[in-house]
Amino acid sequence: MIAEEFGFIGVLVVVGLFGWLIVKAFLIGLRAAQLERNFNALVAQGIAIWIGVQSLINMGVNVGLLPTKGLTLPFLSFGGSGILANCLAIAVLLRIDWENRQMMRGKTF
């Protein structure tokens, strides 16, 4: 649908935004690991893998490279529970980033 409405540039923007989100999630996990917060690091990296794999599978199905799996494109496809789960995952990721920034300023939790 995005390709039909916005063309190649729109597809590149959407794929680029997903790539940026995944890289940022891995960087948040890396920063948590450097601060010796291993559980937070693993959670952040797990969220990155979850959103990344789900996005790749959905894009592969839409292009015709993969068989249909029924996975929605995170944040874009219609579906209440899928969007809710992705929003909760991003909320957890933002909290991990906030705690990392607070620890870098010298506050402890």
PDB file of N, CA and C in Angstrom:
ATOM      1  N   MET A   1       0.818  -1.187   0.000  1.00  0.00           N
ATOM      2  CA  MET A   1       0.000   0.000   0.000  1.00  0.00           C
ATOM      3  C   MET A   1       0.869   1.260   0.000  1.00  0.00           C
ATOM      4  N   ILE A   2       1.933   1.246   0.788  1.00  0.00           N
ATOM      5  CA  ILE A   2       2.816   2.417   0.838  1.00  0.00           C
ATOM      6  C   ILE A   2       3.478   2.631  -0.513  1.00  0.00           C
ATOM      7  N   ALA A   3       3.873   1.537  -1.157  1.00  0.00           N
ATOM      8  CA  ALA A   3       4.517   1.660  -2.468  1.00  0.00           C
ATOM      9  C   ALA A   3       3.545   2.202  -3.506  1.00  0.00           C
ATOM     10  N   GLU A   4       2.286   1.816  -3.420  1.00  0.00           N
ATOM     11  CA  GLU A   4       1.305   2.311  -4.376  1.00  0.00           C
ATOM     12  C   GLU A   4       1.020   3.790  -4.179  1.00  0.00           C
ATOM     13  N   GLU A   5       0.977   4.232  -2.942  1.00  0.00           N
ATOM     14  CA  GLU A   5       0.618   5.618  -2.650  1.00  0.00           C
ATOM     15  C   GLU A   5       1.798   6.575  -2.777  1.00  0.00           C
ATOM     16  N   PHE A   6       2.980   6.164  -2.271  1.00  0.00           N
ATOM     17  CA  PHE A   6       4.106   7.088  -2.190  1.00  0.00           C
ATOM     18  C   PHE A   6       5.273   6.746  -3.111  1.00  0.00           C
ATOM     19  N   GLY A   7       5.219   5.593  -3.753  1.00  0.00           N
ATOM     20  CA  GLY A   7       6.252   5.227  -4.701  1.00  0.00           C
ATOM     21  C   GLY A   7       7.527   4.742  -4.032  1.00  0.00           C
ATOM     22  N   PHE A   8       8.578   4.738  -4.827  1.00  0.00           N
ATOM     23  CA  PHE A   8       9.870   4.199  -4.376  1.00  0.00           C
ATOM     24  C   PHE A   8      10.455   5.026  -3.234  1.00  0.00           C
ATOM     25  N   ILE A   9      10.307   6.332  -3.300  1.00  0.00           N
ATOM     26  CA  ILE A   9      10.841   7.206  -2.254  1.00  0.00           C
ATOM     27  C   ILE A   9      10.146   6.919  -0.920  1.00  0.00           C
ATOM     28  N   GLY A  10       8.850   6.723  -0.940  1.00  0.00           N
ATOM     29  CA  GLY A  10       8.117   6.399   0.283  1.00  0.00           C
ATOM     30  C   GLY A  10       8.567   5.085   0.892  1.00  0.00           C
ATOM     31  N   VAL A  11       8.809   4.095   0.037  1.00  0.00           N
ATOM     32  CA  VAL A  11       9.288   2.797   0.520  1.00  0.00           C
ATOM     33  C   VAL A  11      10.669   2.955   1.140  1.00  0.00           C
ATOM     34  N   LEU A  12      11.540   3.713   0.491  1.00  0.00           N
ATOM     35  CA  LEU A  12      12.876   3.937   1.047  1.00  0.00           C
ATOM     36  C   LEU A  12      12.815   4.644   2.396  1.00  0.00           C
ATOM     37  N   VAL A  13      11.910   5.594   2.532  1.00  0.00           N
ATOM     38  CA  VAL A  13      11.766   6.303   3.806  1.00  0.00           C
ATOM     39  C   VAL A  13      11.308   5.338   4.900  1.00  0.00           C
ATOM     40  N   VAL A  14      10.317   4.509   4.617  1.00  0.00           N
ATOM     41  CA  VAL A  14       9.796   3.576   5.613  1.00  0.00           C
ATOM     42  C   VAL A  14      10.864   2.548   5.998  1.00  0.00           C
ATOM     43  N   VAL A  15      11.555   1.991   5.022  1.00  0.00           N
ATOM     44  CA  VAL A  15      12.610   1.015   5.315  1.00  0.00           C
ATOM     45  C   VAL A  15      13.745   1.683   6.083  1.00  0.00           C
ATOM     46  N   GLY A  16      14.082   2.909   5.713  1.00  0.00           N
ATOM     47  CA  GLY A  16      15.120   3.648   6.424  1.00  0.00           C
ATOM     48  C   GLY A  16      14.743   3.936   7.870  1.00  0.00           C
ATOM     49  N   LEU A  17      13.482   4.276   8.111  1.00  0.00           N
ATOM     50  CA  LEU A  17      13.034   4.531   9.479  1.00  0.00           C
ATOM     51  C   LEU A  17      13.058   3.269  10.334  1.00  0.00           C
ATOM     52  N   PHE A  18      12.691   2.139   9.736  1.00  0.00           N
ATOM     53  CA  PHE A  18      12.794   0.884  10.484  1.00  0.00           C
ATOM     54  C   PHE A  18      14.255   0.560  10.777  1.00  0.00           C
ATOM     55  N   GLY A  19      15.123   0.769   9.807  1.00  0.00           N
ATOM     56  CA  GLY A  19      16.550   0.541  10.036  1.00  0.00           C
ATOM     57  C   GLY A  19      17.095   1.437  11.135  1.00  0.00           C
ATOM     58  N   TRP A  20      16.697   2.716  11.124  1.00  0.00           N
ATOM     59  CA  TRP A  20      17.145   3.659  12.151  1.00  0.00           C
ATOM     60  C   TRP A  20      16.662   3.222  13.532  1.00  0.00           C
ATOM     61  N   LEU A  21      15.402   2.786  13.629  1.00  0.00           N
ATOM     62  CA  LEU A  21      14.852   2.341  14.906  1.00  0.00           C
ATOM     63  C   LEU A  21      15.605   1.127  15.437  1.00  0.00           C
ATOM     64  N   ILE A  22      15.925   0.197  14.576  1.00  0.00           N
ATOM     65  CA  ILE A  22      16.616  -1.019  14.999  1.00  0.00           C
ATOM     66  C   ILE A  22      18.036  -0.698  15.444  1.00  0.00           C
ATOM     67  N   VAL A  23      18.725   0.156  14.706  1.00  0.00           N
ATOM     68  CA  VAL A  23      20.086   0.544  15.089  1.00  0.00           C
ATOM     69  C   VAL A  23      20.075   1.273  16.429  1.00  0.00           C
ATOM     70  N   LYS A  24      19.120   2.191  16.619  1.00  0.00           N
ATOM     71  CA  LYS A  24      19.030   2.916  17.887  1.00  0.00           C
ATOM     72  C   LYS A  24      18.750   1.960  19.047  1.00  0.00           C
ATOM     73  N   ALA A  25      17.897   0.961  18.839  1.00  0.00           N
ATOM     74  CA  ALA A  25      17.606  -0.003  19.896  1.00  0.00           C
ATOM     75  C   ALA A  25      18.860  -0.796  20.256  1.00  0.00           C
ATOM     76  N   PHE A  26      19.642  -1.194  19.260  1.00  0.00           N
ATOM     77  CA  PHE A  26      20.890  -1.901  19.544  1.00  0.00           C
ATOM     78  C   PHE A  26      21.885  -0.997  20.262  1.00  0.00           C
ATOM     79  N   LEU A  27      21.929   0.281  19.914  1.00  0.00           N
ATOM     80  CA  LEU A  27      22.831   1.213  20.600  1.00  0.00           C
ATOM     81  C   LEU A  27      22.404   1.429  22.050  1.00  0.00           C
ATOM     82  N   ILE A  28      21.109   1.461  22.309  1.00  0.00           N
ATOM     83  CA  ILE A  28      20.618   1.562  23.686  1.00  0.00           C
ATOM     84  C   ILE A  28      21.031   0.321  24.472  1.00  0.00           C
ATOM     85  N   GLY A  29      20.921  -0.833  23.841  1.00  0.00           N
ATOM     86  CA  GLY A  29      21.359  -2.070  24.490  1.00  0.00           C
ATOM     87  C   GLY A  29      22.852  -2.088  24.738  1.00  0.00           C
ATOM     88  N   LEU A  30      23.626  -1.570  23.801  1.00  0.00           N
ATOM     89  CA  LEU A  30      25.075  -1.508  23.962  1.00  0.00           C
ATOM     90  C   LEU A  30      25.452  -0.581  25.116  1.00  0.00           C
ATOM     91  N   ARG A  31      24.780   0.563  25.215  1.00  0.00           N
ATOM     92  CA  ARG A  31      25.051   1.488  26.309  1.00  0.00           C
ATOM     93  C   ARG A  31      24.679   0.864  27.651  1.00  0.00           C
ATOM     94  N   ALA A  32      23.580   0.127  27.698  1.00  0.00           N
ATOM     95  CA  ALA A  32      23.198  -0.549  28.943  1.00  0.00           C
ATOM     96  C   ALA A  32      24.229  -1.606  29.318  1.00  0.00           C
ATOM     97  N   ALA A  33      24.773  -2.302  28.348  1.00  0.00           N
ATOM     98  CA  ALA A  33      25.808  -3.298  28.633  1.00  0.00           C
ATOM     99  C   ALA A  33      27.077  -2.633  29.148  1.00  0.00           C
ATOM    100  N   GLN A  34      27.419  -1.482  28.601  1.00  0.00           N
ATOM    101  CA  GLN A  34      28.599  -0.758  29.079  1.00  0.00           C
ATOM    102  C   GLN A  34      28.421  -0.273  30.505  1.00  0.00           C
ATOM    103  N   LEU A  35      27.175  -0.005  30.892  1.00  0.00           N
ATOM    104  CA  LEU A  35      26.877   0.418  32.264  1.00  0.00           C
ATOM    105  C   LEU A  35      26.649  -0.776  33.193  1.00  0.00           C
ATOM    106  N   GLU A  36      26.922  -1.980  32.694  1.00  0.00           N
ATOM    107  CA  GLU A  36      26.783  -3.238  33.431  1.00  0.00           C
ATOM    108  C   GLU A  36      25.347  -3.492  33.871  1.00  0.00           C
ATOM    109  N   ARG A  37      24.409  -3.146  33.028  1.00  0.00           N
ATOM    110  CA  ARG A  37      22.991  -3.444  33.242  1.00  0.00           C
ATOM    111  C   ARG A  37      22.604  -4.489  32.188  1.00  0.00           C
ATOM    112  N   ASN A  38      23.014  -5.721  32.470  1.00  0.00           N
ATOM    113  CA  ASN A  38      22.925  -6.786  31.471  1.00  0.00           C
ATOM    114  C   ASN A  38      21.491  -7.130  31.088  1.00  0.00           C
ATOM    115  N   PHE A  39      20.573  -7.171  32.052  1.00  0.00           N
ATOM    116  CA  PHE A  39      19.186  -7.500  31.717  1.00  0.00           C
ATOM    117  C   PHE A  39      18.599  -6.448  30.790  1.00  0.00           C
ATOM    118  N   ASN A  40      18.830  -5.171  31.105  1.00  0.00           N
ATOM    119  CA  ASN A  40      18.329  -4.104  30.246  1.00  0.00           C
ATOM    120  C   ASN A  40      18.928  -4.188  28.850  1.00  0.00           C
ATOM    121  N   ALA A  41      20.203  -4.537  28.775  1.00  0.00           N
ATOM    122  CA  ALA A  41      20.857  -4.669  27.472  1.00  0.00           C
ATOM    123  C   ALA A  41      20.204  -5.772  26.645  1.00  0.00           C
ATOM    124  N   LEU A  42      19.935  -6.904  27.276  1.00  0.00           N
ATOM    125  CA  LEU A  42      19.320  -8.015  26.553  1.00  0.00           C
ATOM    126  C   LEU A  42      17.887  -7.709  26.132  1.00  0.00           C
ATOM    127  N   VAL A  43      17.162  -6.998  26.982  1.00  0.00           N
ATOM    128  CA  VAL A  43      15.787  -6.619  26.639  1.00  0.00           C
ATOM    129  C   VAL A  43      15.793  -5.678  25.441  1.00  0.00           C
ATOM    130  N   ALA A  44      16.667  -4.675  25.449  1.00  0.00           N
ATOM    131  CA  ALA A  44      16.735  -3.720  24.339  1.00  0.00           C
ATOM    132  C   ALA A  44      17.134  -4.414  23.038  1.00  0.00           C
ATOM    133  N   GLN A  45      18.093  -5.309  23.108  1.00  0.00           N
ATOM    134  CA  GLN A  45      18.502  -6.025  21.900  1.00  0.00           C
ATOM    135  C   GLN A  45      17.422  -6.993  21.429  1.00  0.00           C
ATOM    136  N   GLY A  46      16.691  -7.581  22.372  1.00  0.00           N
ATOM    137  CA  GLY A  46      15.575  -8.455  22.003  1.00  0.00           C
ATOM    138  C   GLY A  46      14.459  -7.697  21.309  1.00  0.00           C
ATOM    139  N   ILE A  47      14.171  -6.492  21.788  1.00  0.00           N
ATOM    140  CA  ILE A  47      13.152  -5.669  21.136  1.00  0.00           C
ATOM    141  C   ILE A  47      13.599  -5.304  19.723  1.00  0.00           C
ATOM    142  N   ALA A  48      14.879  -4.989  19.562  1.00  0.00           N
ATOM    143  CA  ALA A  48      15.401  -4.663  18.232  1.00  0.00           C
ATOM    144  C   ALA A  48      15.265  -5.853  17.279  1.00  0.00           C
ATOM    145  N   ILE A  49      15.611  -7.026  17.756  1.00  0.00           N
ATOM    146  CA  ILE A  49      15.501  -8.225  16.918  1.00  0.00           C
ATOM    147  C   ILE A  49      14.042  -8.517  16.604  1.00  0.00           C
ATOM    148  N   TRP A  50      13.167  -8.377  17.587  1.00  0.00           N
ATOM    149  CA  TRP A  50      11.737  -8.639  17.403  1.00  0.00           C
ATOM    150  C   TRP A  50      11.163  -7.746  16.308  1.00  0.00           C
ATOM    151  N   ILE A  51      11.374  -6.445  16.428  1.00  0.00           N
ATOM    152  CA  ILE A  51      10.825  -5.517  15.441  1.00  0.00           C
ATOM    153  C   ILE A  51      11.502  -5.702  14.085  1.00  0.00           C
ATOM    154  N   GLY A  52      12.803  -5.940  14.088  1.00  0.00           N
ATOM    155  CA  GLY A  52      13.524  -6.128  12.831  1.00  0.00           C
ATOM    156  C   GLY A  52      13.080  -7.366  12.064  1.00  0.00           C
ATOM    157  N   VAL A  53      12.977  -8.478  12.755  1.00  0.00           N
ATOM    158  CA  VAL A  53      12.570  -9.721  12.083  1.00  0.00           C
ATOM    159  C   VAL A  53      11.122  -9.628  11.612  1.00  0.00           C
ATOM    160  N   GLN A  54      10.261  -9.059  12.451  1.00  0.00           N
ATOM    161  CA  GLN A  54       8.859  -8.910  12.056  1.00  0.00           C
ATOM    162  C   GLN A  54       8.745  -8.019  10.821  1.00  0.00           C
ATOM    163  N   SER A  55       9.523  -6.957  10.761  1.00  0.00           N
ATOM    164  CA  SER A  55       9.498  -6.061   9.602  1.00  0.00           C
ATOM    165  C   SER A  55      10.013  -6.765   8.354  1.00  0.00           C
ATOM    166  N   LEU A  56      11.128  -7.484   8.498  1.00  0.00           N
ATOM    167  CA  LEU A  56      11.688  -8.185   7.340  1.00  0.00           C
ATOM    168  C   LEU A  56      10.745  -9.248   6.809  1.00  0.00           C
ATOM    169  N   ILE A  57      10.094  -9.983   7.702  1.00  0.00           N
ATOM    170  CA  ILE A  57       9.158 -11.015   7.243  1.00  0.00           C
ATOM    171  C   ILE A  57       7.984 -10.375   6.524  1.00  0.00           C
ATOM    172  N   ASN A  58       7.427  -9.295   7.077  1.00  0.00           N
ATOM    173  CA  ASN A  58       6.296  -8.637   6.428  1.00  0.00           C
ATOM    174  C   ASN A  58       6.697  -8.089   5.069  1.00  0.00           C
ATOM    175  N   MET A  59       7.853  -7.455   4.979  1.00  0.00           N
ATOM    176  CA  MET A  59       8.293  -6.906   3.691  1.00  0.00           C
ATOM    177  C   MET A  59       8.582  -8.015   2.693  1.00  0.00           C
ATOM    178  N   GLY A  60       9.149  -9.120   3.176  1.00  0.00           N
ATOM    179  CA  GLY A  60       9.398 -10.257   2.284  1.00  0.00           C
ATOM    180  C   GLY A  60       8.126 -10.880   1.756  1.00  0.00           C
ATOM    181  N   VAL A  61       7.087 -10.932   2.582  1.00  0.00           N
ATOM    182  CA  VAL A  61       5.788 -11.462   2.144  1.00  0.00           C
ATOM    183  C   VAL A  61       5.178 -10.533   1.105  1.00  0.00           C
ATOM    184  N   ASN A  62       5.257  -9.219   1.350  1.00  0.00           N
ATOM    185  CA  ASN A  62       4.662  -8.264   0.416  1.00  0.00           C
ATOM    186  C   ASN A  62       5.369  -8.240  -0.927  1.00  0.00           C
ATOM    187  N   VAL A  63       6.653  -8.514  -0.938  1.00  0.00           N
ATOM    188  CA  VAL A  63       7.401  -8.556  -2.204  1.00  0.00           C
ATOM    189  C   VAL A  63       7.175  -9.892  -2.913  1.00  0.00           C
ATOM    190  N   GLY A  64       6.825 -10.927  -2.157  1.00  0.00           N
ATOM    191  CA  GLY A  64       6.575 -12.237  -2.744  1.00  0.00           C
ATOM    192  C   GLY A  64       7.736 -13.190  -2.565  1.00  0.00           C
ATOM    193  N   LEU A  65       8.707 -12.845  -1.719  1.00  0.00           N
ATOM    194  CA  LEU A  65       9.863 -13.708  -1.499  1.00  0.00           C
ATOM    195  C   LEU A  65       9.626 -14.759  -0.427  1.00  0.00           C
ATOM    196  N   LEU A  66       8.677 -14.521   0.463  1.00  0.00           N
ATOM    197  CA  LEU A  66       8.400 -15.430   1.567  1.00  0.00           C
ATOM    198  C   LEU A  66       6.933 -15.846   1.543  1.00  0.00           C
ATOM    199  N   PRO A  67       6.634 -17.024   2.085  1.00  0.00           N
ATOM    200  CA  PRO A  67       5.221 -17.421   2.179  1.00  0.00           C
ATOM    201  C   PRO A  67       4.515 -16.577   3.229  1.00  0.00           C
ATOM    202  N   THR A  68       3.215 -16.480   3.098  1.00  0.00           N
ATOM    203  CA  THR A  68       2.448 -15.634   4.013  1.00  0.00           C
ATOM    204  C   THR A  68       2.513 -16.199   5.434  1.00  0.00           C
ATOM    205  N   LYS A  69       2.724 -15.312   6.393  1.00  0.00           N
ATOM    206  CA  LYS A  69       2.823 -15.690   7.799  1.00  0.00           C
ATOM    207  C   LYS A  69       1.781 -14.991   8.658  1.00  0.00           C
ATOM    208  N   GLY A  70       1.192 -13.916   8.177  1.00  0.00           N
ATOM    209  CA  GLY A  70       0.192 -13.211   8.947  1.00  0.00           C
ATOM    210  C   GLY A  70       0.757 -12.192   9.919  1.00  0.00           C
ATOM    211  N   LEU A  71       2.043 -11.873   9.802  1.00  0.00           N
ATOM    212  CA  LEU A  71       2.628 -10.856  10.673  1.00  0.00           C
ATOM    213  C   LEU A  71       2.350  -9.468  10.120  1.00  0.00           C
ATOM    214  N   THR A  72       2.019  -8.560  11.019  1.00  0.00           N
ATOM    215  CA  THR A  72       1.771  -7.187  10.595  1.00  0.00           C
ATOM    216  C   THR A  72       3.080  -6.414  10.533  1.00  0.00           C
ATOM    217  N   LEU A  73       3.078  -5.341   9.766  1.00  0.00           N
ATOM    218  CA  LEU A  73       4.224  -4.444   9.738  1.00  0.00           C
ATOM    219  C   LEU A  73       4.135  -3.568  10.983  1.00  0.00           C
ATOM    220  N   PRO A  74       5.158  -3.597  11.839  1.00  0.00           N
ATOM    221  CA  PRO A  74       5.063  -2.858  13.105  1.00  0.00           C
ATOM    222  C   PRO A  74       4.724  -1.382  12.898  1.00  0.00           C
ATOM    223  N   PHE A  75       3.764  -0.902  13.664  1.00  0.00           N
ATOM    224  CA  PHE A  75       3.314   0.489  13.707  1.00  0.00           C
ATOM    225  C   PHE A  75       2.531   0.940  12.475  1.00  0.00           C
ATOM    226  N   LEU A  76       2.446   0.149  11.435  1.00  0.00           N
ATOM    227  CA  LEU A  76       1.781   0.586  10.213  1.00  0.00           C
ATOM    228  C   LEU A  76       0.578  -0.262   9.834  1.00  0.00           C
ATOM    229  N   SER A  77       0.627  -1.559  10.046  1.00  0.00           N
ATOM    230  CA  SER A  77      -0.471  -2.427   9.641  1.00  0.00           C
ATOM    231  C   SER A  77      -1.605  -2.354  10.644  1.00  0.00           C
ATOM    232  N   PHE A  78      -2.806  -2.589  10.150  1.00  0.00           N
ATOM    233  CA  PHE A  78      -3.985  -2.549  11.004  1.00  0.00           C
ATOM    234  C   PHE A  78      -3.984  -3.757  11.930  1.00  0.00           C
ATOM    235  N   GLY A  79      -4.330  -3.540  13.153  1.00  0.00           N
ATOM    236  CA  GLY A  79      -4.417  -4.617  14.130  1.00  0.00           C
ATOM    237  C   GLY A  79      -4.187  -4.056  15.510  1.00  0.00           C
ATOM    238  N   GLY A  80      -5.163  -4.159  16.364  1.00  0.00           N
ATOM    239  CA  GLY A  80      -5.077  -3.536  17.676  1.00  0.00           C
ATOM    240  C   GLY A  80      -4.041  -4.149  18.589  1.00  0.00           C
ATOM    241  N   SER A  81      -4.011  -5.471  18.700  1.00  0.00           N
ATOM    242  CA  SER A  81      -3.096  -6.101  19.649  1.00  0.00           C
ATOM    243  C   SER A  81      -1.647  -6.004  19.187  1.00  0.00           C
ATOM    244  N   GLY A  82      -1.404  -6.068  17.892  1.00  0.00           N
ATOM    245  CA  GLY A  82      -0.039  -5.942  17.384  1.00  0.00           C
ATOM    246  C   GLY A  82       0.530  -4.555  17.603  1.00  0.00           C
ATOM    247  N   ILE A  83      -0.279  -3.552  17.341  1.00  0.00           N
ATOM    248  CA  ILE A  83       0.173  -2.176  17.549  1.00  0.00           C
ATOM    249  C   ILE A  83       0.376  -1.914  19.035  1.00  0.00           C
ATOM    250  N   LEU A  84      -0.511  -2.437  19.873  1.00  0.00           N
ATOM    251  CA  LEU A  84      -0.377  -2.260  21.309  1.00  0.00           C
ATOM    252  C   LEU A  84       0.912  -2.901  21.823  1.00  0.00           C
ATOM    253  N   ALA A  85       1.218  -4.106  21.372  1.00  0.00           N
ATOM    254  CA  ALA A  85       2.436  -4.793  21.809  1.00  0.00           C
ATOM    255  C   ALA A  85       3.683  -4.034  21.354  1.00  0.00           C
ATOM    256  N   ASN A  86       3.673  -3.516  20.131  1.00  0.00           N
ATOM    257  CA  ASN A  86       4.826  -2.760  19.641  1.00  0.00           C
ATOM    258  C   ASN A  86       4.993  -1.448  20.396  1.00  0.00           C
ATOM    259  N   CYS A  87       3.905  -0.786  20.714  1.00  0.00           N
ATOM    260  CA  CYS A  87       3.989   0.466  21.488  1.00  0.00           C
ATOM    261  C   CYS A  87       4.514   0.197  22.891  1.00  0.00           C
ATOM    262  N   LEU A  88       4.096  -0.895  23.510  1.00  0.00           N
ATOM    263  CA  LEU A  88       4.620  -1.249  24.823  1.00  0.00           C
ATOM    264  C   LEU A  88       6.111  -1.571  24.756  1.00  0.00           C
ATOM    265  N   ALA A  89       6.533  -2.239  23.692  1.00  0.00           N
ATOM    266  CA  ALA A  89       7.955  -2.544  23.537  1.00  0.00           C
ATOM    267  C   ALA A  89       8.772  -1.271  23.392  1.00  0.00           C
ATOM    268  N   ILE A  90       8.273  -0.307  22.640  1.00  0.00           N
ATOM    269  CA  ILE A  90       8.987   0.961  22.482  1.00  0.00           C
ATOM    270  C   ILE A  90       8.993   1.726  23.802  1.00  0.00           C
ATOM    271  N   ALA A  91       7.922   1.627  24.584  1.00  0.00           N
ATOM    272  CA  ALA A  91       7.894   2.276  25.895  1.00  0.00           C
ATOM    273  C   ALA A  91       8.966   1.688  26.813  1.00  0.00           C
ATOM    274  N   VAL A  92       9.129   0.379  26.790  1.00  0.00           N
ATOM    275  CA  VAL A  92      10.180  -0.261  27.585  1.00  0.00           C
ATOM    276  C   VAL A  92      11.552   0.196  27.097  1.00  0.00           C
ATOM    277  N   LEU A  93      11.718   0.283  25.798  1.00  0.00           N
ATOM    278  CA  LEU A  93      12.994   0.733  25.220  1.00  0.00           C
ATOM    279  C   LEU A  93      13.302   2.173  25.633  1.00  0.00           C
ATOM    280  N   LEU A  94      12.304   3.026  25.624  1.00  0.00           N
ATOM    281  CA  LEU A  94      12.509   4.410  26.055  1.00  0.00           C
ATOM    282  C   LEU A  94      12.863   4.481  27.540  1.00  0.00           C
ATOM    283  N   ARG A  95      12.269   3.630  28.352  1.00  0.00           N
ATOM    284  CA  ARG A  95      12.593   3.612  29.779  1.00  0.00           C
ATOM    285  C   ARG A  95      14.038   3.153  29.998  1.00  0.00           C
ATOM    286  N   ILE A  96      14.477   2.162  29.247  1.00  0.00           N
ATOM    287  CA  ILE A  96      15.859   1.708  29.369  1.00  0.00           C
ATOM    288  C   ILE A  96      16.810   2.835  28.983  1.00  0.00           C
ATOM    289  N   ASP A  97      16.490   3.539  27.914  1.00  0.00           N
ATOM    290  CA  ASP A  97      17.331   4.659  27.502  1.00  0.00           C
ATOM    291  C   ASP A  97      17.340   5.758  28.566  1.00  0.00           C
ATOM    292  N   TRP A  98      16.192   6.054  29.160  1.00  0.00           N
ATOM    293  CA  TRP A  98      16.126   7.070  30.211  1.00  0.00           C
ATOM    294  C   TRP A  98      16.977   6.676  31.412  1.00  0.00           C
ATOM    295  N   GLU A  99      16.883   5.409  31.827  1.00  0.00           N
ATOM    296  CA  GLU A  99      17.693   4.939  32.950  1.00  0.00           C
ATOM    297  C   GLU A  99      19.181   4.993  32.618  1.00  0.00           C
ATOM    298  N   ASN A 100      19.547   4.655  31.384  1.00  0.00           N
ATOM    299  CA  ASN A 100      20.947   4.754  30.973  1.00  0.00           C
ATOM    300  C   ASN A 100      21.445   6.187  31.092  1.00  0.00           C
ATOM    301  N   ARG A 101      20.650   7.123  30.611  1.00  0.00           N
ATOM    302  CA  ARG A 101      21.056   8.527  30.671  1.00  0.00           C
ATOM    303  C   ARG A 101      21.154   9.016  32.116  1.00  0.00           C
ATOM    304  N   GLN A 102      20.249   8.567  32.979  1.00  0.00           N
ATOM    305  CA  GLN A 102      20.318   8.961  34.386  1.00  0.00           C
ATOM    306  C   GLN A 102      21.560   8.390  35.058  1.00  0.00           C
ATOM    307  N   MET A 103      21.905   7.156  34.737  1.00  0.00           N
ATOM    308  CA  MET A 103      23.107   6.544  35.319  1.00  0.00           C
ATOM    309  C   MET A 103      24.371   7.239  34.822  1.00  0.00           C
ATOM    310  N   MET A 104      24.369   7.684  33.593  1.00  0.00           N
ATOM    311  CA  MET A 104      25.537   8.391  33.069  1.00  0.00           C
ATOM    312  C   MET A 104      25.715   9.745  33.769  1.00  0.00           C
ATOM    313  N   ARG A 105      24.638  10.303  34.297  1.00  0.00           N
ATOM    314  CA  ARG A 105      24.702  11.551  35.047  1.00  0.00           C
ATOM    315  C   ARG A 105      25.061  11.325  36.507  1.00  0.00           C
ATOM    316  N   GLY A 106      25.138  10.077  36.928  1.00  0.00           N
ATOM    317  CA  GLY A 106      25.559   9.778  38.288  1.00  0.00           C
ATOM    318  C   GLY A 106      24.460   9.328  39.219  1.00  0.00           C
ATOM    319  N   LYS A 107      23.222   9.271  38.767  1.00  0.00           N
ATOM    320  CA  LYS A 107      22.124   8.803  39.619  1.00  0.00           C
ATOM    321  C   LYS A 107      22.102   7.288  39.627  1.00  0.00           C
ATOM    322  N   THR A 108      21.664   6.707  40.740  1.00  0.00           N
ATOM    323  CA  THR A 108      21.611   5.252  40.847  1.00  0.00           C
ATOM    324  C   THR A 108      20.166   4.802  40.992  1.00  0.00           C
ATOM    325  N   PHE A 109      19.919   3.556  40.592  1.00  0.00           N
ATOM    326  CA  PHE A 109      18.591   2.950  40.705  1.00  0.00           C
ATOM    327  C   PHE A 109      18.677   1.669  41.471  1.00  0.00           C
TER     328      PHE A 109
END
